[in-house]
Amino acid sequence: MSARDCLDYGRMTPVAEARAILARHARPLAGIERVPLAAARGRILARDLVSPRDVPPFDNVAVDGYAFAAAALAGGRRELRLLAGVAAAGHPFPDPVPEGRAVRALTGAPLPAGCDTVVMQEEVEVAGDRLRLPGHVRPGANVRRRGEDVTRGGRVVVAGTRLGPQHLGVAAELGLAELEVRTPLPVALFSSGDELVEPGGTPGPGGIYDANRPMLRALLGDLPVTVTDLGILPDRREAVEEAVLGAARRHPLVITSGGASTGDEDHLSRLLEARGEVLFWRVAMKPGRPLGFGRLEDAFLFVLPGNPVAAALGFLLFARPFLLALAGASFALPEPLPLPAAFALTKRGDRTEFARARLVRESDGTVAVARIPREGSGILTSLTEADGIVELPPEVTRVEPGDPVLYRSLVDLGCR
Ligand code: AMP
Ligand code: MG
């Protein structure tokens, strides 16, 4: 029996099971390093960020106005005497303010001692050193309390978070110049197929340009990885084995496209079966069925389909979340949003379909999802026309217009 015959042609792995298999193998492999804030965007936080201080660090003034103690207004008093001087951001008022007096106070100033309330300048009348207050003043108004945003010792960002600008803002607010993040994950990338030519080259008879590698490199370029681009593999078993085994010895994750199916020249699925351990191969989905995942040497190997749409979806829906987990994040796809379908469809009940979709505005103003009509897994322009992907699970066999369907935007999936 040849290695080829060992692969189980009959059985396909349901999408839910493929996800469960990925989740079982997902664990951080990347190391930990400290980087300056300016280099931390898009990196994965290695340890919980615990605040060393309160934010704001002191009670402070939230509006431009006047500060005083609210107790002075007991009994209906409406007029206070103004002290000379100003409390301003970065310039605390030097003296305590006696009850019954008020002081000019600007946004961001530490709340002057003796004060607990600030009234906006638009709400008062000032004549000389007389301050006339509005009829109703809420004690404690317009004051930002020490620690109301972050309390010292509190967990501000959890380990495994991919750091965005807002996390860097919070870290800076805490006074941190560096963060502990996961080291970039080394990833090796191949295309495969004798027909493939680099863009810029001249295809021979039967030749086409390699679309997958530039696309996958761009998708990887947004992630905390270092990519080794190993080019195009020929359709020769020995060459494929040597190159991919070599890459698997030097990288924790290897991603290939093409040669994933059951044809005579599908050497990647064959390699995974013969020299590695198949964790799943052939997923019950459309497009993208010939998707393989397994272990080779000490690496994980994704054998993505060759058809460009299938390669892109295999990456976005399976390889990318798993890669992020190896890189230190938790294993998760973005939550799908239920949106009304702007289409009708009948489908088979034994597989998941991923429809390329566009957001449309219905006549009543609500948002719905329409399908991109040209659907083949080689029609890559269908992805350039799409806003997102609709997931139609096996149990859904019929969709009527208006039925809720599960939508994920391409941006959320990591394609932007
Ligand atoms: P395969 O899985 O190798 O049988 O490839 C399936 C289809 O995808 C074939 O039509 C290939 O020519 C095409 N294909 C494979 N790899 C690429 C690639 N890197 N760029 C564009 N098309 C590809
Ligand atoms: Mg091929």
mmCIF file of C-alpha atoms and ligand atoms in Angstrom, residues 192-195 235 258-259 265-266, ligand 2:
data_model
loop_
_atom_site.group_PDB
_atom_site.id
_atom_site.type_symbol
_atom_site.label_atom_id
_atom_site.label_comp_id
_atom_site.label_asym_id
_atom_site.label_seq_id
_atom_site.Cartn_x
_atom_site.Cartn_y
_atom_site.Cartn_z
ATOM 1 C CA SER A 192 4.087 24.837 -4.864
ATOM 2 C CA GLY A 193 3.459 23.912 -8.455
ATOM 3 C CA ASP A 194 5.472 23.578 -11.666
ATOM 4 C CA GLU A 195 3.107 26.019 -13.357
ATOM 5 C CA ASP A 235 6.152 19.207 -8.329
ATOM 6 C CA GLY A 258 -0.936 23.997 -3.493
ATOM 7 C CA GLY A 259 -0.335 20.284 -3.776
ATOM 8 C CA GLU A 265 1.390 15.834 -8.045
ATOM 9 C CA ASP A 266 -0.058 16.727 -4.660
HETATM 10 MG MG MG B 2 -0.241 21.979 -7.833
#
